[in-house]
Amino acid sequence: MRRAALRLSALSKGLLLPGRGLTQGPQNPEKQRGHHFQEACSPIHVNHVRDKLRDIVGASKNWRDHMKALEERKLLHSFLAKSQEVLPPRRMKDSYVETLLPLGSQPELREKYLTVQNTVRFGRILEDLDSLGVFICYKHTKIHSASMSPLSIVTALVDKIDVCQNSLSPEHDIKFSGHVSWVGKTSMEVKMQMFQLHGKEFNPVLEATFVMVARDSENKGSAFINPLILEGPEEEELFRQGELNKKRRVVFSSSSLLKMAPSAEERTAIHEIFLNTLDPKTISFRSRVLPPNAVWMENSKLKSLEICHPEERNIFNRIFGGFLMRKAYELAWATACNFSGSYPFVVAVDDIMFQKPVEVGSLLFLSSQVCFTQDNYIQVRVHSEVASLRDREHTTTNVFHFTFRSEKDVPVVFPRTYGESMLYLDGQRHFNSMSVPVTLRKEYLVEP
């Protein structure tokens, strides 16, 4: 009862309380913002966010000038704080931002966001969320005495994106909102929501949690950020959840199958899968057959290659993280579509760790694979690596996890090797991170 009351109060104040999934039904962000965020300015056009980010850091608008811009940023080192204590604390509402994607009122924008099924491209939404998250963090860390920010703020992790409604029409306006919800010494958690206009009200579509890190002006070392002032029980709850999220990520990482053996329960499950695929006609560990309505995991793969052109660079002249997410999502969706024989829709995105930046000019290799299925749910893992044109060494940059829901039940995916068995268990762990699998109406479809 206390949590429900807190959430109701938070919605009335424009705050985003944690939760696995959003409440169905119409919500109006203008009403949600309420008195608490009255100081927030009018919504920014989503196309202007990246332009504002370039102005904040003094990024080059032409690739030929990018080296000059980087040299100029070296002069900003003197504005960096020596400790967090000397920075002025900020409130959650100080970083609150609303952005508008006016697909309904500006039809010329639709082409970029349109799918052939006349829905909205979710990959483009991922790009917009990434830009918005960075912009929110720059609002939190704004230094009034400097014309440009000395901080390089980058996306470290997409902790979770929960989708509660997939009926995205390309003919209705979309609104994003968000603010900083937790801070450490050099990192921040950002909560964001997305709504779409239906009639006179905005309905919630998704809730996202991103983790951003602050680096120095040359993006070579960590930098301190402003502490956070908590105003009321709702904000205290948000901050507490941020602390719990951090601890959960540490536990999840320490129990990774790349570091520790599977649990006894997981080992038993893998052995049962192995026994279910033995050929009953022979007495051999090597003779394997598929049960009915099953697919070997090795036959559920798709791959793609991208050349990383300057057009896709971010404000720090590395490849834009939103672009990487869009390409990974579109390959994952194609994999789920090919596997299920239907148009699946995304219900969750989680644990996208940006391990290494992708340089302009790199060759980006994406490998997608169905690693776990249950009923009509499909868990897809996308592995991203780059190859330098100079030394041709391959380096892992990202691992993406997407949960899709198909219109119908899908085949059971079976691992054949020990390595695939670990992928299966990892996929099962990510699938189970959804507290309750999302159930949506059949007509709620999202394609890439």
Coordinates of C-alpha atoms in Angstrom, one line a residue:
M1 CA 0.0 0.0 0.0
R2 CA 2.8 2.4 0.9
R3 CA 4.6 1.8 -2.5
A4 CA 1.3 2.3 -4.4
A5 CA 0.7 5.5 -2.6
L6 CA 4.3 6.7 -3.3
R7 CA 3.9 5.9 -7.0
L8 CA 0.6 7.7 -7.3
S9 CA 2.1 10.8 -5.6
A10 CA 5.2 10.6 -7.8
L11 CA 3.1 10.5 -11.0
S12 CA 1.3 13.6 -9.8
K13 CA 4.7 15.3 -9.4
G14 CA 6.3 14.2 -12.6
L15 CA 8.7 11.7 -11.0
L16 CA 9.5 8.3 -12.4
L17 CA 9.3 5.7 -9.7
P18 CA 11.0 2.3 -10.4
G19 CA 9.0 -0.7 -11.5
R20 CA 9.0 -3.5 -14.0
G21 CA 6.6 -2.2 -16.6
L22 CA 4.2 0.7 -16.6
T23 CA 0.6 1.1 -15.6
Q24 CA -1.7 0.6 -18.6
G25 CA -4.1 3.3 -19.5
P26 CA -4.1 7.0 -20.5
Q27 CA -1.6 9.3 -18.8
N28 CA -1.0 12.9 -19.4
P29 CA 2.6 14.1 -18.8
E30 CA 1.5 17.7 -18.6
K31 CA -0.7 16.7 -15.6
Q32 CA 1.9 14.4 -14.2
R33 CA 4.5 17.1 -14.1
G34 CA 2.3 19.0 -11.7
H35 CA 3.6 21.6 -9.3
H36 CA 6.9 19.8 -8.6
F37 CA 8.3 20.5 -12.1
Q38 CA 6.7 23.9 -12.9
E39 CA 10.1 25.3 -13.6
A40 CA 10.6 22.9 -16.5
C41 CA 10.7 24.6 -19.9
S42 CA 8.5 23.8 -22.9
P43 CA 9.2 20.6 -24.7
I44 CA 12.3 20.6 -27.0
H45 CA 11.9 19.3 -30.5
V46 CA 13.6 15.9 -30.6
N47 CA 15.6 16.9 -33.7
H48 CA 17.2 19.8 -31.8
V49 CA 18.6 17.7 -28.9
R50 CA 21.7 16.6 -30.7
D51 CA 22.3 20.2 -32.0
K52 CA 22.1 21.4 -28.4
L53 CA 24.6 18.8 -27.3
R54 CA 27.0 19.9 -29.9
D55 CA 26.7 23.5 -28.6
I56 CA 27.2 22.3 -25.0
V57 CA 30.5 20.6 -25.7
G58 CA 31.6 22.7 -28.7
A59 CA 31.6 19.7 -31.0
S60 CA 32.5 20.1 -34.7
K61 CA 29.6 20.1 -37.2
N62 CA 31.9 19.1 -40.0
W63 CA 34.2 16.1 -39.9
R64 CA 37.1 18.0 -41.3
D65 CA 37.0 20.3 -38.3
H66 CA 36.8 17.6 -35.6
M67 CA 40.5 17.7 -34.7
K68 CA 40.4 21.4 -34.1
A69 CA 37.4 21.0 -31.8
L70 CA 39.2 18.3 -29.8
E71 CA 42.2 20.6 -29.3
E72 CA 39.9 23.4 -28.1
R73 CA 38.4 21.1 -25.5
K74 CA 41.8 20.5 -23.9
L75 CA 41.5 24.1 -22.6
L76 CA 38.5 23.2 -20.5
H77 CA 40.5 21.1 -18.0
S78 CA 40.7 24.0 -15.6
F79 CA 36.9 24.0 -15.1
L80 CA 36.9 20.4 -13.8
A81 CA 36.2 19.9 -10.1
K82 CA 38.9 18.5 -7.9
S83 CA 36.3 16.8 -5.7
Q84 CA 32.5 16.3 -5.6
E85 CA 32.2 18.4 -2.4
V86 CA 33.1 21.7 -4.3
L87 CA 30.3 21.2 -6.8
P88 CA 26.8 22.8 -6.1
P89 CA 24.2 20.1 -5.4
R90 CA 21.3 19.9 -7.8
R91 CA 17.6 18.8 -7.5
M92 CA 16.0 16.1 -9.7
K93 CA 13.7 18.8 -11.2
D94 CA 16.8 20.8 -12.3
S95 CA 17.6 18.1 -14.9
Y96 CA 14.0 17.4 -15.9
V97 CA 13.5 17.6 -19.7
E98 CA 10.6 17.0 -22.1
T99 CA 11.1 16.5 -25.8
L100 CA 8.5 16.3 -28.5
L101 CA 8.5 14.1 -31.6
P102 CA 5.6 15.7 -33.6
L103 CA 4.9 12.9 -36.0
G104 CA 1.2 13.9 -36.1
S105 CA 1.6 17.7 -36.5
Q106 CA 4.7 17.5 -38.7
P107 CA 4.1 14.7 -41.3
E108 CA 7.5 15.3 -43.0
L109 CA 9.2 13.6 -40.0
R110 CA 7.4 10.3 -40.5
E111 CA 9.5 8.9 -43.3
K112 CA 12.5 8.5 -40.9
Y113 CA 10.4 6.7 -38.3
L114 CA 8.1 4.7 -40.6
T115 CA 8.1 0.9 -41.1
V116 CA 6.6 -0.9 -44.0
Q117 CA 3.9 -2.1 -41.6
N118 CA 2.9 1.5 -40.9
T119 CA 4.3 1.5 -37.4
V120 CA 7.1 3.4 -35.7
R121 CA 10.7 2.1 -35.9
F122 CA 11.8 1.2 -32.4
G123 CA 15.4 1.4 -33.4
R124 CA 14.9 5.2 -34.0
I125 CA 13.3 5.5 -30.5
L126 CA 16.5 3.9 -29.0
E127 CA 18.5 6.6 -30.7
D128 CA 16.3 9.4 -29.3
L129 CA 16.5 7.9 -25.8
D130 CA 20.3 7.8 -25.9
S131 CA 20.6 11.5 -27.0
L132 CA 18.0 12.6 -24.4
G133 CA 19.8 10.7 -21.6
V134 CA 23.1 12.5 -22.3
F135 CA 21.3 15.9 -22.6
I136 CA 19.6 15.3 -19.2
C137 CA 23.0 14.7 -17.6
Y138 CA 24.4 17.9 -19.0
K139 CA 21.5 19.8 -17.5
H140 CA 22.4 18.2 -14.1
T141 CA 26.1 19.1 -14.4
K142 CA 25.7 22.6 -16.0
I143 CA 28.5 25.0 -15.1
H144 CA 27.3 28.6 -15.5
S145 CA 30.8 30.1 -15.5
A146 CA 31.9 28.1 -18.6
S147 CA 30.6 28.6 -22.1
M148 CA 31.1 24.9 -22.9
S149 CA 30.9 21.9 -20.5
P150 CA 34.3 20.5 -19.5
L151 CA 32.6 17.1 -19.1
S152 CA 32.4 14.3 -21.6
I153 CA 29.2 12.4 -20.7
V154 CA 28.8 9.0 -22.3
T155 CA 26.3 6.2 -22.1
A156 CA 27.8 3.4 -19.9
L157 CA 24.8 1.1 -19.7
V158 CA 21.2 0.6 -20.7
D159 CA 20.0 -1.0 -17.5
K160 CA 16.5 -1.7 -18.6
I161 CA 13.8 -0.6 -21.0
D162 CA 10.3 -1.9 -20.3
V163 CA 7.7 -1.6 -23.0
C164 CA 4.1 -1.6 -21.9
Q165 CA 2.4 -0.6 -25.2
N166 CA 3.4 -1.4 -28.7
S167 CA 0.6 0.2 -30.7
L168 CA 2.9 3.0 -32.0
S169 CA 1.2 5.0 -34.7
P170 CA 3.3 7.1 -37.1
E171 CA 0.5 9.6 -37.2
H172 CA 0.4 10.7 -33.6
D173 CA 2.8 12.9 -31.6
I174 CA 5.3 11.3 -29.2
K175 CA 6.7 12.9 -26.1
F176 CA 9.7 11.9 -24.0
S177 CA 10.5 13.0 -20.5
G178 CA 13.2 12.2 -17.9
H179 CA 15.5 13.4 -15.2
V180 CA 18.5 12.3 -13.2
S181 CA 17.3 9.9 -10.5
W182 CA 20.6 8.8 -8.8
V183 CA 24.2 10.0 -8.7
G184 CA 27.5 8.5 -7.5
K185 CA 30.7 10.4 -7.7
T186 CA 31.3 10.1 -11.4
S187 CA 28.1 8.3 -12.7
M188 CA 24.4 9.0 -13.0
E189 CA 21.2 7.0 -13.4
V190 CA 18.6 8.6 -15.7
K191 CA 14.9 7.6 -15.7
M192 CA 13.0 8.3 -18.9
Q193 CA 9.5 7.7 -20.1
M194 CA 7.9 7.8 -23.5
F195 CA 4.2 8.6 -24.3
Q196 CA 2.1 8.8 -27.4
L197 CA -0.8 11.1 -28.0
H198 CA -4.2 9.5 -28.4
G199 CA -7.1 11.9 -28.5
K200 CA -6.2 14.6 -26.0
E201 CA -4.1 12.5 -23.7
F202 CA -0.7 10.9 -23.8
N203 CA -0.6 7.2 -23.1
P204 CA 2.6 5.6 -21.6
V205 CA 4.6 3.5 -24.0
L206 CA 7.9 2.7 -22.2
E207 CA 10.1 3.4 -19.2
A208 CA 13.9 3.4 -19.5
T209 CA 16.8 3.4 -17.1
F210 CA 20.2 4.5 -18.5
V211 CA 23.5 4.8 -16.6
M212 CA 25.8 7.6 -17.8
V213 CA 29.4 8.3 -16.8
A214 CA 31.3 11.6 -16.7
R215 CA 34.7 11.9 -18.1
D216 CA 37.2 14.8 -18.5
S217 CA 37.1 17.2 -21.4
E218 CA 39.2 14.8 -23.5
N219 CA 37.3 11.7 -22.5
K220 CA 40.5 10.2 -21.1
G221 CA 39.7 10.0 -17.3
S222 CA 36.7 10.1 -14.9
A223 CA 35.3 13.4 -13.6
F224 CA 33.3 14.4 -10.6
I225 CA 29.6 15.3 -11.0
N226 CA 27.2 17.4 -8.9
P227 CA 25.6 15.6 -5.8
L228 CA 21.9 15.3 -5.7
I229 CA 19.4 16.9 -3.2
L230 CA 16.5 14.7 -2.4
E231 CA 13.1 16.4 -1.9
G232 CA 10.5 14.2 -0.3
P233 CA 9.8 10.5 0.0
E234 CA 9.3 9.9 -3.7
E235 CA 12.8 11.1 -4.6
E236 CA 14.3 9.2 -1.6
E237 CA 12.6 6.1 -3.0
L238 CA 14.0 6.8 -6.5
F239 CA 17.5 7.3 -5.1
R240 CA 17.2 4.1 -3.0
Q241 CA 16.2 2.1 -6.0
G242 CA 19.3 3.5 -7.8
E243 CA 21.5 2.2 -5.1
L244 CA 19.8 -1.2 -5.3
N245 CA 20.2 -1.2 -9.1
K246 CA 23.9 -0.6 -8.6
K247 CA 24.2 -3.5 -6.2
R248 CA 22.1 -5.8 -8.4
R249 CA 24.4 -5.1 -11.4
V250 CA 27.5 -6.0 -9.2
V251 CA 25.9 -9.3 -8.1
F252 CA 24.8 -10.1 -11.7
S253 CA 28.3 -9.4 -13.0
S254 CA 30.1 -11.4 -10.3
S255 CA 27.8 -14.4 -11.0
S256 CA 28.4 -14.2 -14.8
L257 CA 28.8 -17.6 -16.5
L258 CA 32.1 -16.2 -17.9
K259 CA 33.4 -16.2 -14.3
M260 CA 31.4 -18.8 -12.3
A261 CA 30.0 -22.3 -13.0
P262 CA 26.2 -22.6 -13.4
S263 CA 24.2 -23.3 -10.3
A264 CA 23.2 -26.8 -9.4
E265 CA 19.7 -26.2 -10.7
E266 CA 21.0 -24.8 -14.0
R267 CA 23.4 -27.8 -14.4
T268 CA 20.5 -30.1 -13.9
A269 CA 18.4 -28.3 -16.5
I270 CA 21.2 -28.5 -19.1
H271 CA 21.6 -32.2 -18.5
E272 CA 17.9 -32.8 -19.0
I273 CA 18.0 -30.9 -22.3
F274 CA 20.9 -33.1 -23.3
L275 CA 19.0 -36.3 -22.4
N276 CA 15.9 -35.1 -24.3
T277 CA 18.0 -34.8 -27.5
L278 CA 19.6 -38.3 -27.3
D279 CA 18.6 -40.7 -30.1
P280 CA 16.6 -43.4 -28.5
K281 CA 17.5 -45.8 -31.2
T282 CA 21.2 -45.8 -30.3
I283 CA 23.2 -46.0 -27.1
S284 CA 25.6 -43.1 -27.8
F285 CA 26.3 -39.7 -26.3
R286 CA 27.2 -38.4 -29.8
S287 CA 23.9 -39.3 -31.5
R288 CA 21.6 -36.3 -31.0
V289 CA 18.1 -35.7 -32.5
L290 CA 15.7 -32.8 -32.1
P291 CA 12.4 -33.3 -30.3
P292 CA 9.3 -32.2 -32.2
N293 CA 8.9 -28.4 -32.7
A294 CA 12.5 -27.7 -31.8
V295 CA 15.4 -25.9 -33.4
W296 CA 19.1 -26.2 -32.8
M297 CA 20.5 -23.0 -31.5
E298 CA 23.2 -22.9 -34.1
N299 CA 20.5 -22.6 -36.8
S300 CA 19.0 -19.4 -35.3
K301 CA 21.8 -17.0 -36.3
L302 CA 22.0 -13.9 -38.4
K303 CA 25.0 -11.7 -39.1
S304 CA 25.6 -8.2 -40.5
L305 CA 28.4 -5.8 -41.2
E306 CA 28.4 -2.0 -40.9
I307 CA 31.0 0.5 -42.1
C308 CA 31.3 3.2 -39.5
H309 CA 31.1 6.4 -41.5
P310 CA 31.6 10.0 -40.0
E311 CA 27.9 10.6 -40.5
E312 CA 27.1 8.3 -37.5
R313 CA 29.6 10.0 -35.1
N314 CA 28.6 11.4 -31.7
I315 CA 29.6 14.7 -30.2
F316 CA 33.0 13.2 -29.2
N317 CA 33.7 11.9 -32.7
R318 CA 33.1 8.3 -31.8
I319 CA 30.2 6.2 -33.2
F320 CA 26.9 7.3 -31.7
G321 CA 25.7 4.7 -29.1
G322 CA 22.1 5.1 -30.3
F323 CA 23.2 4.1 -33.8
L324 CA 24.8 0.9 -32.4
M325 CA 21.6 0.1 -30.5
R326 CA 19.5 0.7 -33.5
K327 CA 21.5 -1.6 -35.7
A328 CA 21.7 -4.3 -33.0
Y329 CA 17.9 -4.1 -32.5
E330 CA 17.1 -4.3 -36.1
L331 CA 19.2 -7.4 -36.5
A332 CA 17.7 -8.9 -33.4
W333 CA 14.2 -8.2 -34.7
A334 CA 15.1 -9.8 -38.0
T335 CA 16.4 -12.8 -36.2
A336 CA 13.3 -13.2 -34.1
C337 CA 11.1 -12.7 -37.2
N338 CA 13.0 -15.3 -39.2
F339 CA 12.9 -17.7 -36.2
S340 CA 9.2 -17.3 -35.4
G341 CA 7.7 -16.9 -38.9
S342 CA 5.7 -13.9 -37.7
Y343 CA 6.2 -10.2 -36.8
P344 CA 7.4 -10.1 -33.2
F345 CA 7.4 -7.1 -31.0
V346 CA 9.9 -6.0 -28.3
V347 CA 8.8 -6.1 -24.7
A348 CA 12.1 -5.5 -22.9
V349 CA 15.7 -4.4 -23.5
D350 CA 18.2 -4.9 -20.8
D351 CA 21.9 -5.0 -19.7
I352 CA 23.4 -3.3 -22.7
M353 CA 27.0 -2.5 -21.6
F354 CA 29.1 -0.1 -23.7
Q355 CA 32.4 -1.8 -23.1
K356 CA 34.5 0.0 -25.6
P357 CA 33.9 3.0 -27.9
V358 CA 33.6 2.4 -31.6
E359 CA 36.0 4.6 -33.7
V360 CA 34.9 6.2 -36.9
G361 CA 36.2 4.1 -39.8
S362 CA 35.9 0.8 -38.0
L363 CA 34.2 -2.3 -39.5
L364 CA 31.3 -3.2 -37.1
F365 CA 30.4 -6.9 -37.0
L366 CA 27.1 -7.9 -35.5
S367 CA 26.1 -11.4 -34.7
S368 CA 22.6 -12.2 -33.5
Q369 CA 21.3 -15.5 -32.1
V370 CA 18.1 -16.8 -30.4
C371 CA 19.4 -18.2 -27.1
F372 CA 16.2 -18.9 -25.2
T373 CA 12.5 -19.4 -25.9
Q374 CA 9.5 -19.9 -23.7
D375 CA 5.9 -20.2 -25.1
N376 CA 5.7 -17.2 -27.5
Y377 CA 8.7 -15.3 -26.0
I378 CA 12.1 -15.1 -27.8
Q379 CA 15.3 -14.0 -26.1
V380 CA 17.8 -12.7 -28.6
R381 CA 21.5 -11.9 -27.9
V382 CA 23.5 -9.7 -30.2
H383 CA 27.3 -9.6 -30.0
S384 CA 29.1 -6.6 -31.4
E385 CA 32.7 -6.4 -32.3
V386 CA 34.9 -4.1 -34.4
A387 CA 37.9 -4.7 -36.6
S388 CA 40.5 -2.0 -37.0
L389 CA 41.4 -1.4 -40.7
R390 CA 45.0 -1.1 -39.6
D391 CA 45.7 -4.2 -37.5
R392 CA 42.5 -6.2 -38.2
E393 CA 42.2 -7.2 -34.6
H394 CA 38.6 -8.0 -33.5
T395 CA 37.5 -6.4 -30.2
T396 CA 34.1 -6.9 -28.4
T397 CA 32.4 -3.5 -27.9
N398 CA 28.8 -4.4 -26.8
V399 CA 26.5 -7.3 -26.0
F400 CA 22.8 -6.6 -26.4
H401 CA 19.8 -8.5 -24.9
F402 CA 16.3 -8.2 -26.4
T403 CA 13.1 -9.9 -25.4
F404 CA 10.5 -10.3 -28.1
R405 CA 6.9 -11.6 -28.0
S406 CA 5.5 -13.4 -31.1
E407 CA 1.9 -13.7 -32.1
K408 CA 2.1 -17.4 -31.7
D409 CA 4.1 -20.0 -29.8
V410 CA 7.6 -20.5 -31.1
P411 CA 9.8 -23.6 -31.4
V412 CA 12.0 -24.6 -28.5
V413 CA 15.6 -23.7 -29.0
F414 CA 18.1 -26.4 -28.0
P415 CA 21.9 -25.9 -27.4
R416 CA 24.2 -28.6 -28.8
T417 CA 27.6 -27.6 -27.4
Y418 CA 28.7 -26.6 -23.9
G419 CA 29.3 -23.0 -25.1
E420 CA 25.7 -22.9 -26.5
S421 CA 24.4 -24.2 -23.2
M422 CA 26.0 -21.3 -21.4
L423 CA 24.4 -18.9 -23.9
Y424 CA 21.1 -20.7 -23.2
L425 CA 21.4 -20.2 -19.4
D426 CA 22.5 -16.6 -19.9
G427 CA 19.4 -15.9 -22.1
Q428 CA 17.2 -17.6 -19.5
R429 CA 18.6 -15.4 -16.8
H430 CA 17.9 -12.2 -18.8
F431 CA 14.4 -13.5 -19.6
N432 CA 13.7 -14.2 -15.9
S433 CA 14.9 -10.6 -15.0
M434 CA 11.4 -9.6 -16.1
S435 CA 9.4 -9.8 -12.9
V436 CA 6.3 -10.7 -14.9
P437 CA 6.3 -11.5 -18.6
V438 CA 4.4 -8.7 -20.4
T439 CA 1.1 -9.6 -21.9
L440 CA -0.1 -7.3 -24.7
R441 CA -3.0 -7.4 -27.0
K442 CA -2.4 -9.1 -30.4
E443 CA -2.7 -5.8 -32.4
Y444 CA 0.1 -4.2 -30.4
L445 CA 3.0 -4.7 -32.9
V446 CA 6.3 -2.9 -33.3
E447 CA 8.6 -3.6 -36.2
P448 CA 12.1 -2.2 -36.7

